[in-house]
């Protein structure tokens, strides 16, 4: 045995590369009302500015219309644009905020429960709320996600692939509830 070989540390096992599985936003239908309001305010303001003769009245109409478009159309669009969820092979990354940026991460290895809730309107448009219960104070809710059953299935599969003690215990508890036999310590 050579002296150089005995002093070399063993290389750590290579971790799998983290890949992006999905990028999600709320369903686009929430932008319908801001768009309709934008069109209506623009049309009404243009008509009102054309019929009024006084310049101060035209400026007042333009100011009110600009404020209404900013508050009721632009800010909802900006909020929709800046709130996103990224699902990777290791974690869920939640980003939100227009003026104050907030980032939250949920590791698949920690284990969690995933459920889907759909209202009749969400069912009509193929969306729903994905609720991720991490066991902490409040569950994380991905509101109005397109194709929520696919998101739920993907999250459950990613969590199972994490092979954690917590995940194994939750799966064992679930199988006990379902009436299956559980063998601890083996697969």
C-alpha positions as a Markdown table, in Angstrom:
| # | Residue | x | y | z |
|---|---|---|---|---|
| 1 | Unk | 0.0 | 0.0 | 0.0 |
| 2 | Unk | 1.5 | 3.3 | -1.0 |
| 3 | Unk | 1.6 | 6.3 | 1.4 |
| 4 | Unk | -0.4 | 8.5 | -1.0 |
| 5 | Unk | -3.2 | 6.0 | -1.3 |
| 6 | Unk | -3.7 | 5.6 | 2.5 |
| 7 | Unk | -4.1 | 9.4 | 3.1 |
| 8 | Unk | -6.7 | 10.1 | 0.4 |
| 9 | Unk | -10.2 | 10.6 | 1.7 |
| 10 | Unk | -12.9 | 8.5 | 0.1 |
| 11 | Unk | -15.0 | 10.5 | -2.4 |
| 12 | Unk | -18.5 | 11.2 | -1.2 |
| 13 | Unk | -21.3 | 9.6 | -3.2 |
| 14 | Unk | -22.6 | 11.8 | -6.0 |
| 15 | Unk | -25.9 | 13.4 | -5.3 |
| 16 | Unk | -28.4 | 13.3 | -8.1 |
| 17 | Unk | -28.8 | 16.6 | -10.0 |
| 18 | Unk | -31.7 | 18.7 | -9.1 |
| 19 | Unk | -34.0 | 19.1 | -12.1 |
| 20 | Unk | -37.0 | 21.4 | -12.6 |
| 21 | Unk | -40.2 | 19.3 | -12.9 |
| 22 | Unk | -42.8 | 22.1 | -13.3 |
| 23 | Unk | -43.3 | 25.8 | -13.1 |
| 24 | Unk | -46.7 | 26.9 | -12.0 |
| 25 | Unk | -48.8 | 30.0 | -11.8 |
| 26 | Unk | -52.5 | 30.6 | -11.0 |
| 27 | Unk | -54.9 | 29.9 | -13.8 |
| 28 | Unk | -55.0 | 32.7 | -16.3 |
| 29 | Unk | -58.8 | 33.2 | -16.0 |
| 30 | Unk | -58.2 | 35.4 | -12.9 |
| 31 | Unk | -57.0 | 38.0 | -15.4 |
| 32 | Unk | -60.3 | 38.2 | -17.3 |
| 33 | Unk | -61.9 | 40.8 | -15.0 |
| 34 | Unk | -58.8 | 43.1 | -14.9 |
| 35 | Unk | -58.7 | 42.9 | -18.7 |
| 36 | Unk | -62.4 | 43.7 | -19.1 |
| 37 | Unk | -62.0 | 46.6 | -16.7 |
| 38 | Unk | -59.0 | 47.9 | -18.6 |
| 39 | Unk | -61.0 | 47.9 | -21.9 |
| 40 | Unk | -64.1 | 49.4 | -20.3 |
| 41 | Unk | -62.2 | 52.2 | -18.4 |
| 42 | Unk | -60.2 | 53.0 | -21.5 |
| 43 | Unk | -63.4 | 53.2 | -23.7 |
| 44 | Unk | -65.4 | 55.3 | -21.2 |
| 45 | Unk | -62.4 | 57.7 | -20.5 |
| 46 | Unk | -61.9 | 58.2 | -24.2 |
| 47 | Unk | -65.5 | 58.9 | -24.8 |
| 48 | Unk | -65.7 | 61.3 | -21.8 |
| 49 | Unk | -62.6 | 63.1 | -22.8 |
| 50 | Unk | -63.9 | 63.6 | -26.3 |
| 51 | Unk | -67.3 | 65.0 | -25.1 |
| 52 | Unk | -65.9 | 67.3 | -22.4 |
| 53 | Unk | -64.7 | 70.7 | -23.6 |
| 54 | Unk | -62.8 | 72.0 | -20.6 |
| 55 | Unk | -59.1 | 71.0 | -20.4 |
| 56 | Unk | -59.2 | 70.5 | -16.6 |
| 57 | Unk | -62.1 | 68.1 | -17.0 |
| 58 | Unk | -60.2 | 66.1 | -19.7 |
| 59 | Unk | -57.2 | 66.0 | -17.4 |
| 60 | Unk | -59.4 | 64.9 | -14.4 |
| 61 | Unk | -60.9 | 62.1 | -16.5 |
| 62 | Unk | -57.4 | 61.0 | -17.7 |
| 63 | Unk | -56.1 | 61.0 | -14.1 |
| 64 | Unk | -59.0 | 59.0 | -12.8 |
| 65 | Unk | -58.8 | 56.5 | -15.7 |
| 66 | Unk | -55.1 | 56.1 | -15.2 |
| 67 | Unk | -55.5 | 55.5 | -11.5 |
| 68 | Unk | -58.3 | 53.0 | -12.1 |
| 69 | Unk | -56.3 | 51.1 | -14.7 |
| 70 | Unk | -53.3 | 51.0 | -12.4 |
| 71 | Unk | -55.2 | 49.8 | -9.4 |
| 72 | Unk | -57.7 | 47.4 | -11.0 |
| 73 | Unk | -55.8 | 46.1 | -14.0 |
| 74 | Unk | -52.0 | 46.6 | -13.8 |
| 75 | Unk | -51.5 | 45.6 | -10.1 |
| 76 | Unk | -53.5 | 42.3 | -10.4 |
| 77 | Unk | -51.5 | 41.4 | -13.5 |
| 78 | Unk | -48.3 | 42.2 | -11.7 |
| 79 | Unk | -49.3 | 40.2 | -8.7 |
| 80 | Unk | -50.2 | 37.2 | -11.0 |
| 81 | Unk | -46.9 | 37.6 | -12.8 |
| 82 | Unk | -44.7 | 37.7 | -9.7 |
| 83 | Unk | -46.3 | 34.8 | -7.8 |
| 84 | Unk | -45.0 | 31.5 | -9.0 |
| 85 | Unk | -44.2 | 28.0 | -7.8 |
| 86 | Unk | -41.3 | 25.8 | -9.0 |
| 87 | Unk | -41.3 | 22.1 | -8.4 |
| 88 | Unk | -37.9 | 20.4 | -8.6 |
| 89 | Unk | -36.8 | 16.9 | -7.9 |
| 90 | Unk | -35.8 | 17.9 | -4.4 |
| 91 | Unk | -38.1 | 20.7 | -3.3 |
| 92 | Unk | -41.0 | 23.1 | -3.9 |
| 93 | Unk | -40.0 | 26.7 | -4.2 |
| 94 | Unk | -42.7 | 29.3 | -3.7 |
| 95 | Unk | -42.0 | 32.9 | -4.8 |
| 96 | Unk | -44.3 | 35.9 | -4.4 |
| 97 | Unk | -44.4 | 39.6 | -3.9 |
| 98 | Unk | -44.5 | 42.7 | -5.9 |
| 99 | Unk | -42.7 | 45.2 | -3.6 |
| 100 | Unk | -41.5 | 42.7 | -0.9 |
| 101 | Unk | -40.1 | 39.5 | -2.3 |
| 102 | Unk | -40.9 | 36.3 | -0.3 |
| 103 | Unk | -39.4 | 32.9 | -1.0 |
| 104 | Unk | -40.4 | 29.7 | 0.8 |
| 105 | Unk | -39.0 | 26.2 | 0.2 |
| 106 | Unk | -40.5 | 22.8 | 1.1 |
| 107 | Unk | -38.2 | 19.8 | 0.9 |
| 108 | Unk | -39.7 | 16.6 | -0.4 |
| 109 | Unk | -37.5 | 14.7 | 2.0 |
| 110 | Unk | -39.4 | 16.2 | 5.0 |
| 111 | Unk | -42.6 | 14.5 | 3.9 |
| 112 | Unk | -46.1 | 16.1 | 3.7 |
| 113 | Unk | -49.7 | 15.4 | 2.8 |
| 114 | Unk | -51.1 | 16.7 | -0.5 |
| 115 | Unk | -54.8 | 17.2 | -1.2 |
| 116 | Unk | -56.8 | 18.9 | -3.9 |
| 117 | Unk | -59.9 | 21.1 | -3.4 |
| 118 | Unk | -62.0 | 22.2 | -6.4 |
| 119 | Unk | -65.0 | 24.5 | -6.5 |
| 120 | Unk | -67.5 | 24.1 | -9.3 |
| 121 | Unk | -66.0 | 27.1 | -11.2 |
| 122 | Unk | -62.5 | 25.6 | -10.9 |
| 123 | Unk | -63.8 | 22.3 | -12.1 |
| 124 | Unk | -65.3 | 24.0 | -15.2 |
| 125 | Unk | -61.9 | 25.5 | -16.1 |
| 126 | Unk | -59.7 | 22.5 | -15.1 |
| 127 | Unk | -58.1 | 24.1 | -12.1 |
| 128 | Unk | -58.1 | 23.7 | -8.3 |
| 129 | Unk | -56.3 | 24.4 | -5.1 |
| 130 | Unk | -53.5 | 22.1 | -4.1 |
| 131 | Unk | -53.1 | 22.0 | -0.3 |
| 132 | Unk | -49.7 | 20.9 | 1.1 |
| 133 | Unk | -49.9 | 20.1 | 4.8 |
| 134 | Unk | -46.3 | 20.1 | 6.2 |
| 135 | Unk | -47.4 | 19.5 | 9.8 |
| 136 | Unk | -46.6 | 23.1 | 10.8 |
| 137 | Unk | -49.1 | 25.8 | 11.8 |
| 138 | Unk | -50.6 | 26.6 | 8.4 |
| 139 | Unk | -50.7 | 24.4 | 5.3 |
| 140 | Unk | -49.3 | 25.8 | 2.1 |
| 141 | Unk | -52.0 | 26.3 | -0.6 |
| 142 | Unk | -51.2 | 26.6 | -4.3 |
| 143 | Unk | -54.3 | 28.5 | -5.3 |
| 144 | Unk | -56.1 | 27.9 | -8.6 |
| 145 | Unk | -53.4 | 25.7 | -10.2 |
| 146 | Unk | -54.2 | 24.3 | -13.7 |
| 147 | Unk | -54.6 | 20.5 | -13.7 |
| 148 | Unk | -54.3 | 20.0 | -9.9 |
| 149 | Unk | -54.6 | 16.2 | -10.0 |
| 150 | Unk | -51.4 | 16.0 | -12.1 |
| 151 | Unk | -49.6 | 18.3 | -9.7 |
| 152 | Unk | -50.8 | 16.2 | -6.7 |
| 153 | Unk | -49.7 | 13.0 | -8.3 |
| 154 | Unk | -46.3 | 14.5 | -9.2 |
| 155 | Unk | -45.7 | 15.8 | -5.7 |
| 156 | Unk | -46.6 | 12.5 | -4.2 |
| 157 | Unk | -44.3 | 10.6 | -6.5 |
| 158 | Unk | -41.4 | 13.0 | -5.8 |
| 159 | Unk | -42.0 | 12.7 | -2.1 |
| 160 | Unk | -42.0 | 8.9 | -2.4 |
| 161 | Unk | -38.7 | 9.0 | -4.3 |
| 162 | Unk | -37.1 | 11.0 | -1.5 |
| 163 | Unk | -37.1 | 7.7 | 0.7 |
| 164 | Unk | -37.1 | 9.4 | 4.0 |
| 165 | Unk | -37.9 | 8.0 | 7.4 |
| 166 | Unk | -40.8 | 10.4 | 7.8 |
| 167 | Unk | -42.2 | 9.5 | 4.3 |
| 168 | Unk | -41.8 | 5.8 | 5.1 |
| 169 | Unk | -43.7 | 6.2 | 8.4 |
| 170 | Unk | -46.5 | 8.2 | 6.7 |
| 171 | Unk | -46.8 | 5.6 | 4.0 |
| 172 | Unk | -46.8 | 2.8 | 6.6 |
| 173 | Unk | -49.5 | 4.7 | 8.6 |
| 174 | Unk | -51.6 | 5.1 | 5.4 |
| 175 | Unk | -51.3 | 1.4 | 4.5 |
| 176 | Unk | -52.4 | 0.5 | 8.1 |
| 177 | Unk | -55.4 | 2.7 | 7.6 |
| 178 | Unk | -56.1 | 1.0 | 4.3 |
| 179 | Unk | -55.8 | -2.5 | 5.9 |
| 180 | Unk | -52.5 | -3.6 | 4.4 |
| 181 | Unk | -49.9 | -5.4 | 6.4 |
| 182 | Unk | -46.9 | -3.3 | 7.3 |
| 183 | Unk | -43.4 | -4.8 | 7.7 |
| 184 | Unk | -41.1 | -2.4 | 9.4 |
| 185 | Unk | -37.6 | -2.0 | 8.2 |
| 186 | Unk | -38.1 | -3.7 | 4.8 |
| 187 | Unk | -39.6 | -3.0 | 1.5 |
